[in-house]
């Protein structure tokens, strides 16, 4: 009688501990968003200045992403992630100083973007790798790739709500509202310091062998039509809508803005189970559904803005948040599929960069509102989201089989976690011969994948 040795499962803690740095990143982004009303009324900043400060975050985030992604692939994830967390905390200190001199708000917001970009580039790849063997027990398909998105959404939701509640009732609101982030960031630093590096000796190990290419064709088809909508939807939900319907709130503008910044990413987190179910049916179903949900949210925002109805605007923001959650989950899963491990941070940084371009959507609406009515702009946005969904489906149509279901073989990762290359397929064909299935049968590998 033979027995099979049982290996002890690794502890499930490194990925979860490190993921708190993503919560700190999301918190730092939305704590300022919840205070936009306070800066308008209490600090006397103009609408264009406040919106410009919001967009300045993106101007810092994009170089942070594009520079730190390749650096993390080359020199490791851990040192860049911890350095980015330090920059993130420094940016909050500068924003606190902005209560005394508003000029400090500009470098504060810019460094918030730089720190967030570096965290998203290096931190996302680090958490994804820490969330699987040998650092943690294997979880469900796609769980490791989605974990960073869930934790950053939690930061988005809680950061805005807590900041708005403090700003509503605490003294010196534009100072005290930032204190929780400093505490959270310090706690995340302590929790993360013990996490190991996941790419030790990356360059030395990879220079002696041919690099596995990124599937850029799939990247363009599956991600380019969708990526900017990932953050365009929530930005319109918690930046644009509250300022258009707060006329009758009578002193509760800051709380309403904070509730909105919590509802939008909260709805995104609530959409995660639906995203998981959709992903088992079609490869792009999660992304396509997310775009349609965003279109619905924009359509609901039209009567909300026209009639200045805060309750309907909050519901529209929640729908936009659900679309954000679906599209973000889809994009992170696709990024982990098209990129080999040694290129994961670089590809991930490109996805986050394209996504954060959508953060300029409120600024675009503000600029165009002098020429067009805002409800018309929101309606046009809904039409554009539907068009992008159509383009996404058309570009990926050839991945469908005769039954209308999307083939699973092209996205099945090899043991190293990247999409199979043509060379991989040739070696497998020579070793096993072409697969033979009965007329009514199914590929057992596909069946195992679906189970």
CSV table of N, CA, C and O in Angstrom, one decimal, residues 140-262:
chain,number,residue,atom,x,y,z
A,140,UNK,N,-8.4,30.7,-4.8
A,140,UNK,CA,-9.2,30.5,-6.0
A,140,UNK,C,-8.5,31.2,-7.2
A,140,UNK,O,-7.7,32.0,-7.0
A,141,UNK,N,-8.9,30.8,-8.4
A,141,UNK,CA,-8.4,31.4,-9.6
A,141,UNK,C,-8.6,33.0,-9.6
A,141,UNK,O,-9.6,33.5,-9.4
A,142,UNK,N,-7.5,33.7,-9.9
A,142,UNK,CA,-7.6,35.1,-10.0
A,142,UNK,C,-7.5,35.8,-8.7
A,142,UNK,O,-7.5,37.1,-8.6
A,143,UNK,N,-7.6,35.1,-7.5
A,143,UNK,CA,-7.7,35.8,-6.3
A,143,UNK,C,-6.4,36.6,-6.0
A,143,UNK,O,-6.5,37.8,-5.5
A,144,UNK,N,-5.3,36.1,-6.3
A,144,UNK,CA,-4.0,36.8,-6.1
A,144,UNK,C,-4.0,38.1,-6.9
A,144,UNK,O,-3.6,39.2,-6.4
A,145,UNK,N,-4.4,38.0,-8.1
A,145,UNK,CA,-4.3,39.2,-9.0
A,145,UNK,C,-5.3,40.3,-8.5
A,145,UNK,O,-5.1,41.5,-8.7
A,146,UNK,N,-6.4,39.9,-7.9
A,146,UNK,CA,-7.5,40.8,-7.6
A,146,UNK,C,-7.3,41.4,-6.2
A,146,UNK,O,-8.0,42.4,-5.8
A,147,UNK,N,-6.4,40.8,-5.3
A,147,UNK,CA,-6.3,41.2,-3.9
A,147,UNK,C,-5.9,42.7,-3.8
A,147,UNK,O,-6.5,43.4,-3.0
A,148,UNK,N,-5.0,43.2,-4.6
A,148,UNK,CA,-4.6,44.6,-4.5
A,148,UNK,C,-5.7,45.5,-4.8
A,148,UNK,O,-5.9,46.5,-4.2
A,149,UNK,N,-6.5,45.1,-5.8
A,149,UNK,CA,-7.6,46.0,-6.2
A,149,UNK,C,-8.7,46.1,-5.1
A,149,UNK,O,-9.3,47.1,-4.9
A,150,UNK,N,-8.9,44.9,-4.4
A,150,UNK,CA,-9.9,44.9,-3.3
A,150,UNK,C,-9.4,45.8,-2.2
A,150,UNK,O,-10.2,46.6,-1.6
A,151,UNK,N,-8.1,45.7,-1.8
A,151,UNK,CA,-7.6,46.5,-0.7
A,151,UNK,C,-7.5,48.0,-1.1
A,151,UNK,O,-7.7,48.9,-0.2
A,152,UNK,N,-7.2,48.4,-2.3
A,152,UNK,CA,-7.1,49.8,-2.7
A,152,UNK,C,-8.6,50.3,-2.7
A,152,UNK,O,-8.8,51.5,-2.3
A,153,UNK,N,-9.5,49.5,-3.1
A,153,UNK,CA,-10.9,50.0,-3.1
A,153,UNK,C,-11.4,50.2,-1.6
A,153,UNK,O,-12.2,51.1,-1.3
A,154,UNK,N,-11.0,49.3,-0.7
A,154,UNK,CA,-11.3,49.5,0.7
A,154,UNK,C,-10.7,50.8,1.2
A,154,UNK,O,-11.4,51.5,2.0
A,155,UNK,N,-9.5,51.2,0.8
A,155,UNK,CA,-9.0,52.5,1.1
A,155,UNK,C,-9.8,53.7,0.6
A,155,UNK,O,-10.0,54.7,1.2
A,156,UNK,N,-10.2,53.5,-0.7
A,156,UNK,CA,-11.0,54.5,-1.3
A,156,UNK,C,-12.3,54.8,-0.5
A,156,UNK,O,-12.7,55.9,-0.3
A,157,UNK,N,-12.9,53.7,-0.2
A,157,UNK,CA,-14.2,53.8,0.5
A,157,UNK,C,-14.1,54.4,1.9
A,157,UNK,O,-14.8,55.3,2.3
A,158,UNK,N,-13.2,53.8,2.7
A,158,UNK,CA,-13.1,54.3,4.1
A,158,UNK,C,-12.4,55.6,4.3
A,158,UNK,O,-12.8,56.4,5.1
A,159,UNK,N,-11.4,55.9,3.4
A,159,UNK,CA,-10.7,57.2,3.6
A,159,UNK,C,-11.6,58.4,3.4
A,159,UNK,O,-11.6,59.3,4.2
A,160,UNK,N,-12.4,58.4,2.3
A,160,UNK,CA,-13.3,59.5,2.1
A,160,UNK,C,-14.3,59.7,3.1
A,160,UNK,O,-14.6,60.8,3.6
A,161,UNK,N,-14.9,58.6,3.6
A,161,UNK,CA,-16.0,58.7,4.6
A,161,UNK,C,-15.4,59.2,5.9
A,161,UNK,O,-16.0,60.1,6.5
A,162,UNK,N,-14.3,58.6,6.4
A,162,UNK,CA,-13.7,59.1,7.7
A,162,UNK,C,-13.3,60.5,7.6
A,162,UNK,O,-13.6,61.3,8.5
A,163,UNK,N,-12.7,60.9,6.5
A,163,UNK,CA,-12.2,62.3,6.4
A,163,UNK,C,-13.4,63.3,6.4
A,163,UNK,O,-13.3,64.3,7.0
A,164,UNK,N,-14.5,62.9,5.7
A,164,UNK,CA,-15.6,63.8,5.7
A,164,UNK,C,-16.3,64.0,7.1
A,164,UNK,O,-16.7,65.0,7.5
A,165,UNK,N,-16.4,62.9,7.8
A,165,UNK,CA,-17.0,62.9,9.1
A,165,UNK,C,-16.2,63.7,10.1
A,165,UNK,O,-16.7,64.5,10.9
A,166,UNK,N,-14.9,63.6,10.0
A,166,UNK,CA,-14.0,64.4,10.9
A,166,UNK,C,-14.1,65.9,10.5
A,166,UNK,O,-14.2,66.8,11.3
A,167,UNK,N,-14.1,66.1,9.2
A,167,UNK,CA,-14.2,67.5,8.7
A,167,UNK,C,-15.5,68.2,9.1
A,167,UNK,O,-15.5,69.4,9.3
A,168,UNK,N,-16.5,67.4,9.2
A,168,UNK,CA,-17.8,68.0,9.5
A,168,UNK,C,-17.9,68.4,11.0
A,168,UNK,O,-18.5,69.5,11.3
A,169,UNK,N,-17.3,67.7,11.9
A,169,UNK,CA,-17.5,68.0,13.3
A,169,UNK,C,-16.3,68.2,14.1
A,169,UNK,O,-16.3,68.8,15.2
A,170,UNK,N,-15.1,67.9,13.6
A,170,UNK,CA,-13.9,68.1,14.4
A,170,UNK,C,-13.3,69.5,14.2
A,170,UNK,O,-13.6,70.1,13.1
A,171,UNK,N,-12.6,70.0,15.1
A,171,UNK,CA,-11.9,71.3,14.9
A,171,UNK,C,-10.8,71.2,13.9
A,171,UNK,O,-10.2,70.1,13.7
A,172,UNK,N,-10.4,72.3,13.3
A,172,UNK,CA,-9.4,72.3,12.3
A,172,UNK,C,-9.5,71.2,11.3
A,172,UNK,O,-8.6,70.3,11.1
A,173,UNK,N,-10.6,71.2,10.6
A,173,UNK,CA,-11.0,70.0,9.7
A,173,UNK,C,-9.9,69.7,8.7
A,173,UNK,O,-9.7,68.5,8.4
A,174,UNK,N,-9.3,70.7,8.1
A,174,UNK,CA,-8.3,70.4,7.0
A,174,UNK,C,-6.9,70.0,7.6
A,174,UNK,O,-6.0,69.9,6.8
A,175,UNK,N,-6.9,69.8,8.9
A,175,UNK,CA,-5.7,69.2,9.5
A,175,UNK,C,-6.0,67.8,10.1
A,175,UNK,O,-5.4,66.8,9.8
A,176,UNK,N,-7.1,67.8,10.9
A,176,UNK,CA,-7.4,66.6,11.7
A,176,UNK,C,-7.9,65.5,10.7
A,176,UNK,O,-7.8,64.3,11.1
A,177,UNK,N,-8.5,65.9,9.6
A,177,UNK,CA,-9.0,64.9,8.7
A,177,UNK,C,-7.9,64.0,8.1
A,177,UNK,O,-8.2,62.9,7.6
A,178,UNK,N,-6.7,64.5,8.1
A,178,UNK,CA,-5.6,63.7,7.6
A,178,UNK,C,-4.9,62.8,8.6
A,178,UNK,O,-4.0,62.0,8.2
A,179,UNK,N,-5.2,63.0,9.8
A,179,UNK,CA,-4.5,62.2,10.9
A,179,UNK,C,-4.7,60.7,10.7
A,179,UNK,O,-3.7,59.9,10.9
A,180,UNK,N,-5.9,60.2,10.5
A,180,UNK,CA,-6.1,58.8,10.3
A,180,UNK,C,-5.2,58.1,9.3
A,180,UNK,O,-4.7,57.0,9.5
A,181,UNK,N,-4.9,58.8,8.2
A,181,UNK,CA,-4.1,58.3,7.2
A,181,UNK,C,-2.6,58.1,7.7
A,181,UNK,O,-2.0,57.1,7.4
A,182,UNK,N,-2.2,59.0,8.5
A,182,UNK,CA,-0.8,58.9,9.0
A,182,UNK,C,-0.8,57.6,9.9
A,182,UNK,O,0.2,56.9,9.9
A,183,UNK,N,-1.8,57.4,10.7
A,183,UNK,CA,-1.8,56.3,11.6
A,183,UNK,C,-1.9,55.0,10.8
A,183,UNK,O,-1.2,54.0,11.1
A,184,UNK,N,-2.8,55.0,9.8
A,184,UNK,CA,-2.9,53.8,8.9
A,184,UNK,C,-1.6,53.5,8.2
A,184,UNK,O,-1.2,52.3,8.1
A,185,UNK,N,-1.0,54.5,7.6
A,185,UNK,CA,0.3,54.3,6.9
A,185,UNK,C,1.4,53.8,7.8
A,185,UNK,O,2.1,52.9,7.4
A,186,UNK,N,1.5,54.3,9.0
A,186,UNK,CA,2.5,53.8,10.0
A,186,UNK,C,2.2,52.3,10.3
A,186,UNK,O,3.1,51.5,10.4
A,187,UNK,N,0.9,52.0,10.5
A,187,UNK,CA,0.6,50.6,10.8
A,187,UNK,C,0.9,49.7,9.6
A,187,UNK,O,1.4,48.5,9.8
A,188,UNK,N,0.6,50.2,8.4
A,188,UNK,CA,0.9,49.4,7.2
A,188,UNK,C,2.4,49.1,7.1
A,188,UNK,O,2.9,48.1,6.7
A,189,UNK,N,3.2,50.2,7.4
A,189,UNK,CA,4.7,50.0,7.4
A,189,UNK,C,5.1,48.9,8.3
A,189,UNK,O,5.9,48.0,7.9
A,190,UNK,N,4.6,48.9,9.5
A,190,UNK,CA,5.0,47.9,10.5
A,190,UNK,C,4.6,46.5,10.0
A,190,UNK,O,5.3,45.5,10.1
A,191,UNK,N,3.4,46.4,9.5
A,191,UNK,CA,2.8,45.1,9.1
A,191,UNK,C,3.6,44.6,7.9
A,191,UNK,O,3.7,43.3,7.7
A,192,UNK,N,4.1,45.5,7.0
A,192,UNK,CA,4.7,45.0,5.8
A,192,UNK,C,6.2,44.8,5.9
A,192,UNK,O,6.8,44.0,5.0
A,193,UNK,N,6.9,45.3,6.9
A,193,UNK,CA,8.3,45.2,6.9
A,193,UNK,C,8.8,43.8,6.9
A,193,UNK,O,9.9,43.5,6.4
A,194,UNK,N,8.0,42.9,7.5
A,194,UNK,CA,8.5,41.5,7.6
A,194,UNK,C,8.2,40.7,6.3
A,194,UNK,O,8.6,39.5,6.2
A,195,UNK,N,7.5,41.2,5.4
A,195,UNK,CA,7.2,40.5,4.1
A,195,UNK,C,8.5,40.4,3.3
A,195,UNK,O,9.3,41.3,3.1
A,196,UNK,N,8.7,39.2,2.7
A,196,UNK,CA,10.0,39.0,1.9
A,196,UNK,C,9.9,39.6,0.5
A,196,UNK,O,8.8,39.9,0.0
A,197,UNK,N,11.1,39.8,-0.1
A,197,UNK,CA,11.1,40.1,-1.5
A,197,UNK,C,10.7,38.9,-2.3
A,197,UNK,O,11.1,37.8,-2.0
A,198,UNK,N,10.0,39.1,-3.4
A,198,UNK,CA,9.5,38.0,-4.2
A,198,UNK,C,10.3,37.9,-5.5
A,198,UNK,O,10.1,36.9,-6.3
A,199,UNK,N,11.1,38.8,-5.9
A,199,UNK,CA,11.9,38.7,-7.1
A,199,UNK,C,13.4,38.9,-6.8
A,199,UNK,O,14.1,39.7,-7.4
A,200,UNK,N,14.0,38.1,-5.9
A,200,UNK,CA,15.4,38.2,-5.6
A,200,UNK,C,16.3,37.8,-6.8
A,200,UNK,O,16.0,36.8,-7.4
A,201,UNK,N,17.3,38.6,-7.1
A,201,UNK,CA,18.2,38.2,-8.2
A,201,UNK,C,17.6,38.1,-9.5
A,201,UNK,O,17.9,37.3,-10.4
A,202,UNK,N,16.6,39.0,-9.7
A,202,UNK,CA,15.8,38.9,-11.0
A,202,UNK,C,16.6,39.1,-12.2
A,202,UNK,O,16.6,38.3,-13.1
A,203,UNK,N,17.4,40.1,-12.3
A,203,UNK,CA,18.2,40.5,-13.5
A,203,UNK,C,19.2,39.4,-13.8
A,203,UNK,O,19.3,38.9,-14.9
A,204,UNK,N,20.0,39.0,-12.7
A,204,UNK,CA,21.0,38.1,-12.9
A,204,UNK,C,20.5,36.7,-13.4
A,204,UNK,O,21.0,36.0,-14.2
A,205,UNK,N,19.3,36.4,-12.9
A,205,UNK,CA,18.7,35.1,-13.3
A,205,UNK,C,18.2,35.1,-14.7
A,205,UNK,O,18.1,34.1,-15.3
A,206,UNK,N,17.7,36.3,-15.2
A,206,UNK,CA,17.0,36.3,-16.4
A,206,UNK,C,17.9,36.7,-17.6
A,206,UNK,O,17.5,36.5,-18.8
A,207,UNK,N,19.1,37.3,-17.3
A,207,UNK,CA,19.9,37.7,-18.5
A,207,UNK,C,20.5,36.5,-19.2
A,207,UNK,O,20.8,36.6,-20.4
A,208,UNK,N,20.5,35.3,-18.6
A,208,UNK,CA,21.1,34.2,-19.2
A,208,UNK,C,20.1,33.4,-20.0
A,208,UNK,O,20.5,32.3,-20.5
A,209,UNK,N,18.9,33.8,-20.0
A,209,UNK,CA,17.9,33.0,-20.8
A,209,UNK,C,17.0,34.0,-21.6
A,209,UNK,O,16.9,35.1,-21.3
A,210,UNK,N,16.3,33.5,-22.6
A,210,UNK,CA,15.5,34.3,-23.4
A,210,UNK,C,14.3,34.7,-22.6
A,210,UNK,O,13.7,33.9,-21.9
A,211,UNK,N,13.9,36.0,-22.7
A,211,UNK,CA,12.8,36.5,-22.0
A,211,UNK,C,11.5,36.1,-22.6
A,211,UNK,O,11.4,36.0,-23.8
A,212,UNK,N,10.5,35.8,-21.8
A,212,UNK,CA,9.2,35.4,-22.3
A,212,UNK,C,8.5,36.7,-22.7
A,212,UNK,O,8.4,37.6,-21.9
A,213,UNK,N,8.0,36.8,-23.9
A,213,UNK,CA,7.4,38.0,-24.4
A,213,UNK,C,6.0,38.3,-23.7
A,213,UNK,O,5.3,37.4,-23.3
A,214,UNK,N,5.7,39.6,-23.6
A,214,UNK,CA,4.3,40.0,-23.2
A,214,UNK,C,3.4,39.8,-24.4
A,214,UNK,O,3.8,40.1,-25.5
A,215,UNK,N,2.2,39.4,-24.1
A,215,UNK,CA,1.2,39.2,-25.2
A,215,UNK,C,0.6,40.6,-25.4
A,215,UNK,O,-0.5,40.9,-25.0
A,216,UNK,N,1.3,41.5,-26.2
A,216,UNK,CA,0.9,42.8,-26.4
A,216,UNK,C,-0.4,42.9,-27.3
A,216,UNK,O,-1.2,43.8,-27.2
A,217,UNK,N,-0.5,41.9,-28.1
A,217,UNK,CA,-1.7,41.9,-29.0
A,217,UNK,C,-3.0,41.7,-28.1
A,217,UNK,O,-4.0,42.5,-28.3
A,218,UNK,N,-2.9,40.8,-27.2
A,218,UNK,CA,-4.1,40.7,-26.3
A,218,UNK,C,-4.3,41.9,-25.4
A,218,UNK,O,-5.4,42.3,-25.1
A,219,UNK,N,-3.2,42.5,-25.0
A,219,UNK,CA,-3.2,43.7,-24.2
A,219,UNK,C,-4.0,44.8,-24.9
A,219,UNK,O,-4.9,45.4,-24.3
A,220,UNK,N,-3.7,45.0,-26.2
A,220,UNK,CA,-4.3,46.0,-26.9
A,220,UNK,C,-5.8,45.7,-27.1
A,220,UNK,O,-6.7,46.6,-27.0
A,221,UNK,N,-6.1,44.5,-27.4
A,221,UNK,CA,-7.5,44.2,-27.7
A,221,UNK,C,-8.4,44.1,-26.5
A,221,UNK,O,-9.5,44.6,-26.5
A,222,UNK,N,-7.8,43.6,-25.4
A,222,UNK,CA,-8.7,43.3,-24.2
A,222,UNK,C,-8.7,44.5,-23.2
A,222,UNK,O,-9.6,44.6,-22.4
A,223,UNK,N,-7.7,45.4,-23.3
A,223,UNK,CA,-7.6,46.4,-22.2
A,223,UNK,C,-7.7,47.8,-22.7
A,223,UNK,O,-8.2,48.7,-22.0
A,224,UNK,N,-7.2,48.1,-23.9
A,224,UNK,CA,-7.2,49.5,-24.3
A,224,UNK,C,-8.6,50.1,-24.5
A,224,UNK,O,-8.8,51.3,-24.1
A,225,UNK,N,-9.6,49.4,-25.0
A,225,UNK,CA,-10.9,50.1,-25.1
A,225,UNK,C,-11.6,50.3,-23.7
A,225,UNK,O,-12.5,51.1,-23.7
A,226,UNK,N,-11.1,49.7,-22.7
A,226,UNK,CA,-11.8,49.7,-21.4
A,226,UNK,C,-11.0,50.5,-20.3
A,226,UNK,O,-11.7,51.1,-19.5
A,227,UNK,N,-9.7,50.5,-20.3
A,227,UNK,CA,-9.0,50.9,-19.2
A,227,UNK,C,-9.3,52.3,-18.7
A,227,UNK,O,-9.5,52.5,-17.4
A,228,UNK,N,-9.4,53.4,-19.5
A,228,UNK,CA,-9.7,54.7,-18.9
A,228,UNK,C,-11.0,54.8,-18.2
A,228,UNK,O,-11.2,55.6,-17.3
A,229,UNK,N,-12.0,53.9,-18.5
A,229,UNK,CA,-13.2,53.9,-17.8
A,229,UNK,C,-13.1,53.4,-16.4
A,229,UNK,O,-14.1,53.7,-15.6
A,230,UNK,N,-12.1,52.7,-16.0
A,230,UNK,CA,-12.0,52.2,-14.7
A,230,UNK,C,-12.1,53.3,-13.6
A,230,UNK,O,-12.8,53.1,-12.6
A,231,UNK,N,-11.4,54.4,-13.9
A,231,UNK,CA,-11.4,55.5,-12.9
A,231,UNK,C,-12.2,56.7,-13.4
A,231,UNK,O,-12.5,57.6,-12.6
A,232,UNK,N,-12.6,56.7,-14.7
A,232,UNK,CA,-13.5,57.8,-15.1
A,232,UNK,C,-14.8,57.7,-14.4
A,232,UNK,O,-15.4,58.7,-14.0
A,233,UNK,N,-15.3,56.4,-14.2
A,233,UNK,CA,-16.6,56.2,-13.6
A,233,UNK,C,-16.6,56.7,-12.2
A,233,UNK,O,-17.5,57.5,-11.8
A,234,UNK,N,-15.7,56.2,-11.3
A,234,UNK,CA,-15.8,56.7,-9.9
A,234,UNK,C,-15.5,58.1,-9.7
A,234,UNK,O,-16.0,58.8,-8.9
A,235,UNK,N,-14.6,58.7,-10.6
A,235,UNK,CA,-14.2,60.1,-10.5
A,235,UNK,C,-15.5,61.0,-10.8
A,235,UNK,O,-15.7,61.9,-10.1
A,236,UNK,N,-16.2,60.6,-11.8
A,236,UNK,CA,-17.4,61.4,-12.0
A,236,UNK,C,-18.4,61.2,-10.9
A,236,UNK,O,-19.2,62.1,-10.6
A,237,UNK,N,-18.4,60.0,-10.3
A,237,UNK,CA,-19.4,59.7,-9.2
A,237,UNK,C,-19.1,60.5,-8.0
A,237,UNK,O,-20.1,61.0,-7.4
A,238,UNK,N,-17.9,60.6,-7.5
A,238,UNK,CA,-17.6,61.2,-6.2
A,238,UNK,C,-17.0,62.6,-6.4
A,238,UNK,O,-16.8,63.3,-5.3
A,239,UNK,N,-16.6,63.0,-7.6
A,239,UNK,CA,-16.1,64.4,-7.7
A,239,UNK,C,-17.1,65.3,-8.4
A,239,UNK,O,-17.4,66.4,-7.9
A,240,UNK,N,-17.6,64.9,-9.5
A,240,UNK,CA,-18.5,65.7,-10.3
A,240,UNK,C,-19.9,65.8,-9.7
A,240,UNK,O,-20.5,66.9,-9.5
A,241,UNK,N,-20.5,64.7,-9.5
A,241,UNK,CA,-22.0,64.7,-9.1
A,241,UNK,C,-22.2,65.4,-7.7
A,241,UNK,O,-23.2,66.2,-7.7
A,242,UNK,N,-21.5,65.2,-6.7
A,242,UNK,CA,-21.8,65.9,-5.4
A,242,UNK,C,-21.8,67.4,-5.6
A,242,UNK,O,-22.7,68.1,-5.0
A,243,UNK,N,-20.9,68.0,-6.4
A,243,UNK,CA,-20.9,69.4,-6.5
A,243,UNK,C,-22.1,70.0,-7.3
A,243,UNK,O,-22.3,71.2,-7.3
A,244,UNK,N,-22.8,69.1,-8.1
A,244,UNK,CA,-23.9,69.5,-8.9
A,244,UNK,C,-25.2,69.4,-8.3
A,244,UNK,O,-26.2,69.9,-8.8
A,245,UNK,N,-25.3,68.7,-7.1
A,245,UNK,CA,-26.6,68.4,-6.5
A,245,UNK,C,-26.6,68.8,-5.0
A,245,UNK,O,-27.6,68.5,-4.3
A,246,UNK,N,-25.6,69.6,-4.6
A,246,UNK,CA,-25.6,69.9,-3.1
A,246,UNK,C,-26.2,71.2,-2.7
A,246,UNK,O,-26.1,71.6,-1.6
A,247,UNK,N,-27.0,71.8,-3.7
A,247,UNK,CA,-27.6,73.1,-3.4
A,247,UNK,C,-28.6,73.0,-2.2
A,247,UNK,O,-28.7,74.0,-1.5
A,248,UNK,N,-29.3,71.9,-2.0
A,248,UNK,CA,-30.3,71.8,-1.0
A,248,UNK,C,-29.9,71.1,0.2
A,248,UNK,O,-30.7,70.7,1.0
A,249,UNK,N,-28.6,70.8,0.4
A,249,UNK,CA,-28.1,70.0,1.5
A,249,UNK,C,-27.9,70.9,2.8
A,249,UNK,O,-27.8,70.3,3.9
A,250,UNK,N,-27.8,72.2,2.7
A,250,UNK,CA,-27.8,73.1,3.8
A,250,UNK,C,-26.8,72.7,4.9
A,250,UNK,O,-27.2,72.3,6.0
A,251,UNK,N,-25.5,72.8,4.6
A,251,UNK,CA,-24.5,72.6,5.6
A,251,UNK,C,-24.0,71.1,5.6
A,251,UNK,O,-23.0,70.8,6.4
A,252,UNK,N,-24.6,70.2,4.9
A,252,UNK,CA,-24.2,68.8,4.9
A,252,UNK,C,-23.4,68.4,3.7
A,252,UNK,O,-23.3,67.2,3.4
A,253,UNK,N,-22.9,69.4,3.0
A,253,UNK,CA,-22.2,69.1,1.7
A,253,UNK,C,-21.0,68.2,1.9
A,253,UNK,O,-20.8,67.3,1.2
A,254,UNK,N,-20.2,68.5,3.0
A,254,UNK,CA,-19.0,67.7,3.2
A,254,UNK,C,-19.4,66.2,3.6
A,254,UNK,O,-18.7,65.3,3.1
A,255,UNK,N,-20.4,66.0,4.4
A,255,UNK,CA,-20.8,64.7,4.8
A,255,UNK,C,-21.3,64.0,3.5
A,255,UNK,O,-21.0,62.8,3.3
A,256,UNK,N,-22.1,64.7,2.7
A,256,UNK,CA,-22.6,64.0,1.5
A,256,UNK,C,-21.5,63.6,0.6
A,256,UNK,O,-21.5,62.5,0.0
A,257,UNK,N,-20.5,64.5,0.4
A,257,UNK,CA,-19.4,64.2,-0.4
A,257,UNK,C,-18.6,62.9,0.1
A,257,UNK,O,-18.2,62.1,-0.6
A,258,UNK,N,-18.5,62.9,1.5
A,258,UNK,CA,-17.8,61.8,2.1
A,258,UNK,C,-18.6,60.5,1.9
A,258,UNK,O,-18.0,59.4,1.6
A,259,UNK,N,-19.9,60.5,2.1
A,259,UNK,CA,-20.7,59.3,1.9
A,259,UNK,C,-20.6,58.9,0.4
A,259,UNK,O,-20.5,57.6,0.2
A,260,UNK,N,-20.6,59.8,-0.5
A,260,UNK,CA,-20.4,59.4,-1.9
A,260,UNK,C,-19.1,58.7,-2.2
A,260,UNK,O,-19.0,57.7,-2.9
A,261,UNK,N,-18.0,59.3,-1.6
A,261,UNK,CA,-16.7,58.7,-1.8
A,261,UNK,C,-16.6,57.3,-1.2
A,261,UNK,O,-15.8,56.5,-1.6
A,262,UNK,N,-17.5,57.0,-0.2
A,262,UNK,CA,-17.5,55.7,0.4
A,262,UNK,C,-18.4,54.7,-0.4
A,262,UNK,O,-18.1,53.5,-0.6
